[in-house]
Amino acid sequence: MGSGAGVTLTDVAREAGVGESTASRVLRSHGSFSSKTRASVLEAAARLGYVPNRIAGTLASTGSKLVGIIVPSLANIVFPDLLRGANSVLGKAGFQSVIGVTDYDLVGEEALISSLLSWRPAGLLVAGLEHTARADAMLRGAGIRIIEMLDTDGAGIDMVVGFSNREAGRASARHLIARGYRRIGYVGHDLALDLRAAKRFEGFRAALAEAGLQVAGQVIASVPSSIEAGRDGLARILDETRDLDAVYFSNDDMAIGGYFLCLSRGIGIPDRLALFGHNGLEVARCAPQPLSTIRTPRVEVGEASARLISSDGPPAVVTLDFELIEGATT
């Protein structure tokens, strides 16, 4: 869990060298205090990761049945699948979930973490391992079970449930290499925001390098991941890079967009151009030529994460397996 029982107003007052009543006035922006005192209290609160308690003490002491879940997007089925898995477990255990969406913005995630923690939830599920410094401090000081999901490539705060995105990228590259492809391009979305997609691309490039290859060309869309962005991205990379024989997409949404472009242009799949995605979505599986991709254990991650809310014990990493789907597009 986070560091024990959670950071209290007493801790902040002690750290700032003021009385509890003074610290309380500063944090509530109520009453009189000097600018120097205000700065000391706010700096102490930020340093300790303090989050004000919105719940009255008598109510808080009865134990919360709320569980916060923070995801980056609801634009495709990936995160609704994760939520479905988590809610199926939480509901049976008598918990209620409160969901926040960050739009891949770490500052927005920080605000959501602060808001959710102020209601003293029983636990918090957060997608990914990367957070702002203040968000990290709040999570570590929360005194509740924190579960970071969908990525094991890095150090966690408490419990981590997911899979290696770098290894998923490496497996994708090895599959294309084994099929004889050598001129391989990449079409993705904003890697500065989607850090898990960036890790997959990093693993993909590393596996190519081990085989003496490199990415023949790449297009990174400046818009969020979508079927349309994948279609437009493939059109652009085909215009910019000659003689590609395969394209790796950051996810299945993007790959399906590429698939539609090939159909519209009469580009033979996989004879003329191979396509490979990531996530293993139903729409990709049900295409006339099922997409070659990595199936991620999204529902299973949600279920396993929810089961850990009431668990005791030290921090740990729970690794779940992804599956390479050969499909018919490579």
Coordinates of C-alpha atoms in Angstrom, one line a residue:
M1 CA 0.0 0.0 0.0
G2 CA 0.9 3.7 0.2
S3 CA 3.0 4.7 3.2
G4 CA 0.9 3.6 6.1
A5 CA -2.2 5.3 7.3
G6 CA -2.0 8.3 4.9
V7 CA -0.7 11.8 5.3
T8 CA -2.7 13.8 7.8
L9 CA -3.2 17.5 8.6
T10 CA -1.0 16.9 11.7
D11 CA 1.8 15.8 9.4
V12 CA 1.5 18.9 7.2
A13 CA 1.5 21.2 10.2
R14 CA 4.6 19.5 11.7
E15 CA 6.4 19.7 8.4
A16 CA 5.5 23.4 8.0
G17 CA 6.4 24.3 11.6
V18 CA 2.9 25.7 12.3
G19 CA -0.1 24.7 14.4
E20 CA -2.9 22.4 13.0
S21 CA -5.4 25.3 13.1
T22 CA -3.1 27.5 11.0
A23 CA -2.4 24.7 8.5
S24 CA -6.2 24.1 8.3
R25 CA -6.9 27.7 7.6
V26 CA -4.3 27.9 4.8
L27 CA -5.5 24.7 3.2
R28 CA -9.2 25.9 3.3
S29 CA -8.2 29.4 2.3
H30 CA -10.1 30.7 5.3
G31 CA -9.1 33.2 7.9
S32 CA -5.9 35.2 8.2
F33 CA -2.3 34.1 7.8
S34 CA 0.9 35.6 6.2
S35 CA 2.1 34.9 2.7
K36 CA 5.2 33.2 4.2
T37 CA 3.0 30.9 6.3
R38 CA 0.8 30.1 3.3
A39 CA 3.8 29.2 1.2
S40 CA 5.3 27.0 3.9
V41 CA 2.0 25.1 4.4
L42 CA 1.4 24.6 0.7
E43 CA 5.0 23.5 0.1
A44 CA 4.7 21.0 3.0
A45 CA 1.4 19.6 1.7
A46 CA 2.8 19.2 -1.8
R47 CA 6.0 17.6 -0.5
L48 CA 4.1 15.1 1.6
G49 CA 1.4 14.4 -1.0
Y50 CA -1.4 15.6 1.4
V51 CA -5.0 15.4 0.1
P52 CA -7.7 17.2 2.1
N53 CA -10.4 14.9 3.4
R54 CA -13.9 15.7 2.0
I55 CA -15.6 13.2 4.3
A56 CA -16.5 13.9 7.9
G57 CA -14.5 11.9 10.4
T58 CA -17.4 9.8 11.6
L59 CA -18.3 8.8 8.1
A60 CA -14.7 8.2 7.1
S61 CA -14.1 5.9 10.0
T62 CA -16.8 3.5 8.9
G63 CA -14.8 2.5 5.9
S64 CA -15.3 3.5 2.3
K65 CA -16.9 1.3 -0.3
L66 CA -15.8 3.5 -3.1
V67 CA -13.0 2.5 -5.5
G68 CA -11.5 5.0 -7.9
I69 CA -10.6 3.9 -11.4
I70 CA -8.6 6.2 -13.7
V71 CA -8.1 5.4 -17.4
P72 CA -6.7 7.5 -20.2
S73 CA -9.5 7.1 -22.7
L74 CA -12.9 5.7 -23.6
A75 CA -12.5 6.2 -27.3
N76 CA -12.1 2.5 -28.1
I77 CA -13.1 -0.7 -26.5
V78 CA -9.7 -1.3 -24.7
F79 CA -10.5 0.6 -21.5
P80 CA -14.3 -0.3 -21.4
D81 CA -13.1 -3.9 -21.5
L82 CA -10.8 -3.2 -18.5
L83 CA -13.6 -1.5 -16.6
R84 CA -16.0 -4.4 -17.3
G85 CA -13.5 -6.8 -15.8
A86 CA -12.9 -4.6 -12.7
N87 CA -16.6 -3.8 -12.1
S88 CA -17.6 -7.5 -12.4
V89 CA -15.4 -8.2 -9.3
L90 CA -16.0 -4.9 -7.4
G91 CA -19.8 -5.2 -7.6
K92 CA -19.8 -8.7 -6.2
A93 CA -17.6 -7.5 -3.3
G94 CA -19.9 -4.6 -2.5
F95 CA -17.8 -1.9 -3.9
Q96 CA -18.9 1.0 -6.1
S97 CA -16.5 2.3 -8.7
V98 CA -15.9 6.0 -9.5
I99 CA -14.3 6.5 -12.9
G100 CA -12.1 9.3 -14.2
V101 CA -10.8 9.8 -17.7
T102 CA -7.5 11.6 -18.3
D103 CA -7.3 11.9 -22.1
Y104 CA -3.6 10.8 -21.8
D105 CA -2.9 14.0 -19.9
L106 CA -0.7 13.4 -16.8
V107 CA -1.6 16.8 -15.3
G108 CA -5.3 15.9 -15.7
E109 CA -4.5 12.6 -14.1
E110 CA -3.0 14.4 -11.1
A111 CA -6.2 16.4 -10.7
L112 CA -8.3 13.3 -10.8
I113 CA -6.1 11.5 -8.3
S114 CA -6.4 14.5 -5.9
S115 CA -10.2 14.6 -6.3
L116 CA -10.7 10.9 -5.9
L117 CA -8.4 10.6 -2.9
S118 CA -10.2 13.4 -1.1
W119 CA -13.2 11.1 -0.8
R120 CA -11.0 8.5 1.0
P121 CA -11.7 5.5 -1.3
A122 CA -11.0 2.0 -0.3
G123 CA -8.5 1.7 -3.2
L124 CA -7.4 3.3 -6.5
L125 CA -6.8 1.6 -9.9
V126 CA -4.7 3.7 -12.3
A127 CA -3.6 2.9 -15.8
G128 CA 0.1 3.1 -16.3
L129 CA 3.2 3.6 -14.2
E130 CA 4.1 7.2 -15.1
H131 CA 2.7 10.1 -13.1
T132 CA 3.6 13.7 -12.2
A133 CA 5.8 14.1 -9.1
R134 CA 2.8 15.4 -7.1
A135 CA 0.6 12.6 -8.2
D136 CA 3.3 10.1 -7.3
A137 CA 3.6 11.7 -3.8
M138 CA -0.2 11.6 -3.3
L139 CA -0.4 7.9 -4.3
R140 CA 2.5 7.0 -2.1
G141 CA 1.0 8.8 0.9
A142 CA -2.6 7.7 0.4
G143 CA -2.5 4.8 2.9
I144 CA -4.7 2.6 0.6
R145 CA -4.1 -0.1 -1.9
I146 CA -2.9 1.4 -5.2
I147 CA -3.0 -0.8 -8.3
E148 CA -1.2 0.4 -11.5
M149 CA -2.5 -1.4 -14.5
L150 CA -1.6 -2.5 -18.1
D151 CA 2.2 -2.1 -17.9
T152 CA 5.1 -3.9 -16.1
D153 CA 7.9 -2.0 -17.7
G154 CA 9.0 0.1 -14.8
A155 CA 8.8 0.5 -11.0
G156 CA 5.4 0.5 -9.4
I157 CA 4.2 2.3 -6.2
D158 CA 2.3 -0.6 -4.7
M159 CA 0.6 -3.4 -6.8
V160 CA 1.2 -3.6 -10.5
V161 CA -1.0 -5.8 -12.8
G162 CA -0.4 -6.1 -16.5
F163 CA 2.2 -7.2 -19.1
S164 CA 5.4 -6.0 -20.7
N165 CA 4.6 -3.6 -23.6
R166 CA 8.2 -3.7 -24.6
E167 CA 8.0 -7.5 -25.0
A168 CA 4.7 -7.2 -26.9
G169 CA 6.6 -4.9 -29.4
R170 CA 9.5 -7.3 -29.6
A171 CA 7.1 -10.3 -30.2
S172 CA 5.4 -8.3 -33.0
A173 CA 8.7 -7.6 -34.7
R174 CA 9.9 -11.1 -34.4
H175 CA 6.7 -12.4 -36.0
L176 CA 7.1 -10.1 -39.0
I177 CA 10.8 -11.0 -39.4
A178 CA 10.0 -14.7 -39.2
R179 CA 7.5 -14.2 -42.0
G180 CA 10.3 -12.8 -44.2
Y181 CA 9.4 -9.1 -44.1
R182 CA 12.4 -6.7 -44.2
R183 CA 11.0 -3.3 -45.3
I184 CA 8.8 -2.6 -42.3
G185 CA 7.2 0.7 -41.5
Y186 CA 5.4 2.1 -38.5
V187 CA 2.1 4.0 -38.2
G188 CA 1.2 5.3 -34.7
H189 CA -0.4 8.0 -32.7
D190 CA 1.2 10.5 -30.2
L191 CA 3.9 8.6 -28.4
A192 CA 4.6 11.5 -26.1
L193 CA 1.2 11.0 -24.6
D194 CA 0.6 7.2 -24.9
L195 CA 3.7 6.0 -23.1
R196 CA 2.7 2.4 -23.3
A197 CA 2.5 2.6 -27.1
A198 CA 6.0 4.3 -27.0
K199 CA 7.3 1.3 -25.0
R200 CA 5.9 -1.1 -27.6
F201 CA 7.6 0.8 -30.4
E202 CA 10.8 0.8 -28.4
G203 CA 10.7 -3.0 -28.1
F204 CA 9.8 -3.3 -31.7
R205 CA 12.8 -1.3 -32.9
A206 CA 15.1 -3.2 -30.5
A207 CA 14.0 -6.6 -32.0
L208 CA 14.5 -5.2 -35.5
A209 CA 18.0 -4.0 -34.6
E210 CA 18.9 -7.5 -33.2
A211 CA 18.1 -8.8 -36.7
G212 CA 20.2 -6.2 -38.4
L213 CA 17.1 -4.2 -39.5
Q214 CA 15.6 -0.8 -38.8
V215 CA 12.2 0.8 -39.3
A216 CA 12.1 1.7 -43.0
G217 CA 9.7 4.7 -42.4
Q218 CA 7.3 6.0 -39.8
V219 CA 4.3 8.2 -39.5
I220 CA 3.2 9.5 -36.0
A221 CA -0.2 11.1 -36.2
S222 CA -0.7 14.3 -34.2
V223 CA -4.3 13.3 -33.4
P224 CA -5.6 10.7 -31.0
S225 CA -5.7 7.0 -32.1
S226 CA -8.6 6.2 -34.4
I227 CA -9.5 4.2 -37.5
E228 CA -9.4 7.4 -39.6
A229 CA -5.9 8.3 -38.2
G230 CA -4.7 4.8 -39.2
R231 CA -6.1 5.1 -42.7
D232 CA -4.6 8.5 -43.2
G233 CA -1.3 7.4 -41.6
L234 CA -0.9 4.5 -44.0
A235 CA -1.7 6.7 -47.0
R236 CA 1.0 9.1 -45.9
I237 CA 3.7 6.5 -45.2
L238 CA 3.0 4.8 -48.6
D239 CA 3.5 8.2 -50.3
E240 CA 6.7 8.9 -48.4
T241 CA 8.4 5.5 -48.2
R242 CA 8.9 3.2 -51.2
D243 CA 8.9 -0.6 -51.3
L244 CA 7.4 -1.2 -47.8
D245 CA 6.4 -4.9 -47.4
A246 CA 4.8 -4.6 -43.9
V247 CA 3.5 -2.0 -41.5
Y248 CA 3.3 -2.2 -37.7
F249 CA 0.5 -0.1 -36.2
S250 CA 0.4 1.2 -32.7
N251 CA -3.0 -0.5 -32.1
D252 CA -5.8 -2.3 -33.8
D253 CA -7.9 0.8 -34.4
M254 CA -5.1 2.3 -36.5
A255 CA -4.5 -1.1 -38.2
I256 CA -8.1 -1.4 -39.2
G257 CA -7.9 2.1 -40.8
G258 CA -4.9 0.8 -42.8
Y259 CA -6.9 -2.3 -43.8
F260 CA -9.7 -0.1 -45.1
L261 CA -7.2 2.0 -47.1
C262 CA -5.8 -1.2 -48.7
L263 CA -9.3 -2.4 -49.7
S264 CA -10.1 1.0 -51.2
R265 CA -6.9 1.0 -53.3
G266 CA -6.8 -2.6 -54.2
I267 CA -3.6 -3.3 -52.3
G268 CA -3.3 -7.0 -51.8
I269 CA -3.0 -8.1 -48.1
P270 CA -0.6 -9.7 -47.2
D271 CA 0.9 -10.4 -50.7
R272 CA 1.6 -6.7 -51.4
L273 CA 1.5 -5.3 -47.9
A274 CA 1.3 -7.0 -44.5
L275 CA -0.4 -5.3 -41.6
F276 CA 0.1 -5.9 -37.9
G277 CA -1.8 -4.4 -34.9
H278 CA -2.0 -4.5 -31.2
N279 CA -4.9 -5.3 -28.7
G280 CA -6.8 -8.1 -30.4
L281 CA -10.1 -6.3 -30.7
E282 CA -13.3 -8.0 -31.9
V283 CA -13.6 -5.8 -35.0
A284 CA -10.1 -6.9 -36.0
R285 CA -10.9 -10.6 -35.4
C286 CA -14.1 -10.3 -37.5
A287 CA -12.6 -8.6 -40.5
P288 CA -12.8 -10.6 -43.8
Q289 CA -9.1 -11.2 -43.3
P290 CA -8.6 -11.4 -39.5
L291 CA -5.9 -8.9 -38.4
S292 CA -2.5 -10.2 -37.3
T293 CA -2.1 -8.7 -33.8
I294 CA -1.3 -9.1 -30.1
R295 CA -4.3 -9.9 -27.9
T296 CA -4.0 -8.1 -24.6
P297 CA -5.6 -9.5 -21.4
R298 CA -7.7 -6.4 -20.8
V299 CA -10.7 -7.9 -19.0
E300 CA -8.3 -10.1 -17.0
V301 CA -6.2 -7.2 -15.9
G302 CA -9.4 -5.4 -14.6
E303 CA -10.5 -8.5 -12.7
A304 CA -7.1 -9.2 -11.2
S305 CA -6.7 -5.5 -10.2
A306 CA -10.1 -5.4 -8.5
R307 CA -9.4 -8.5 -6.5
L308 CA -6.3 -6.9 -5.0
I309 CA -8.3 -4.0 -3.5
S310 CA -8.9 -5.9 -0.2
S311 CA -5.6 -7.8 -0.2
D312 CA -2.9 -7.6 2.4
G313 CA 0.7 -8.0 1.9
P314 CA 3.7 -6.2 0.4
P315 CA 3.9 -4.5 -3.0
A316 CA 4.0 -7.0 -5.9
V317 CA 3.9 -7.4 -9.6
V318 CA 1.2 -9.6 -11.2
T319 CA 2.2 -10.4 -14.8
L320 CA -0.5 -11.7 -17.2
D321 CA 0.3 -13.1 -20.7
F322 CA -0.5 -11.5 -24.0
E323 CA -1.1 -13.7 -27.0
L324 CA 0.2 -13.3 -30.6
I325 CA -2.7 -13.8 -33.0
E326 CA -1.3 -14.8 -36.4
G327 CA -4.4 -13.7 -38.3
A328 CA -4.4 -13.4 -42.1
T329 CA -2.8 -10.1 -42.7
T330 CA 0.9 -11.2 -42.4

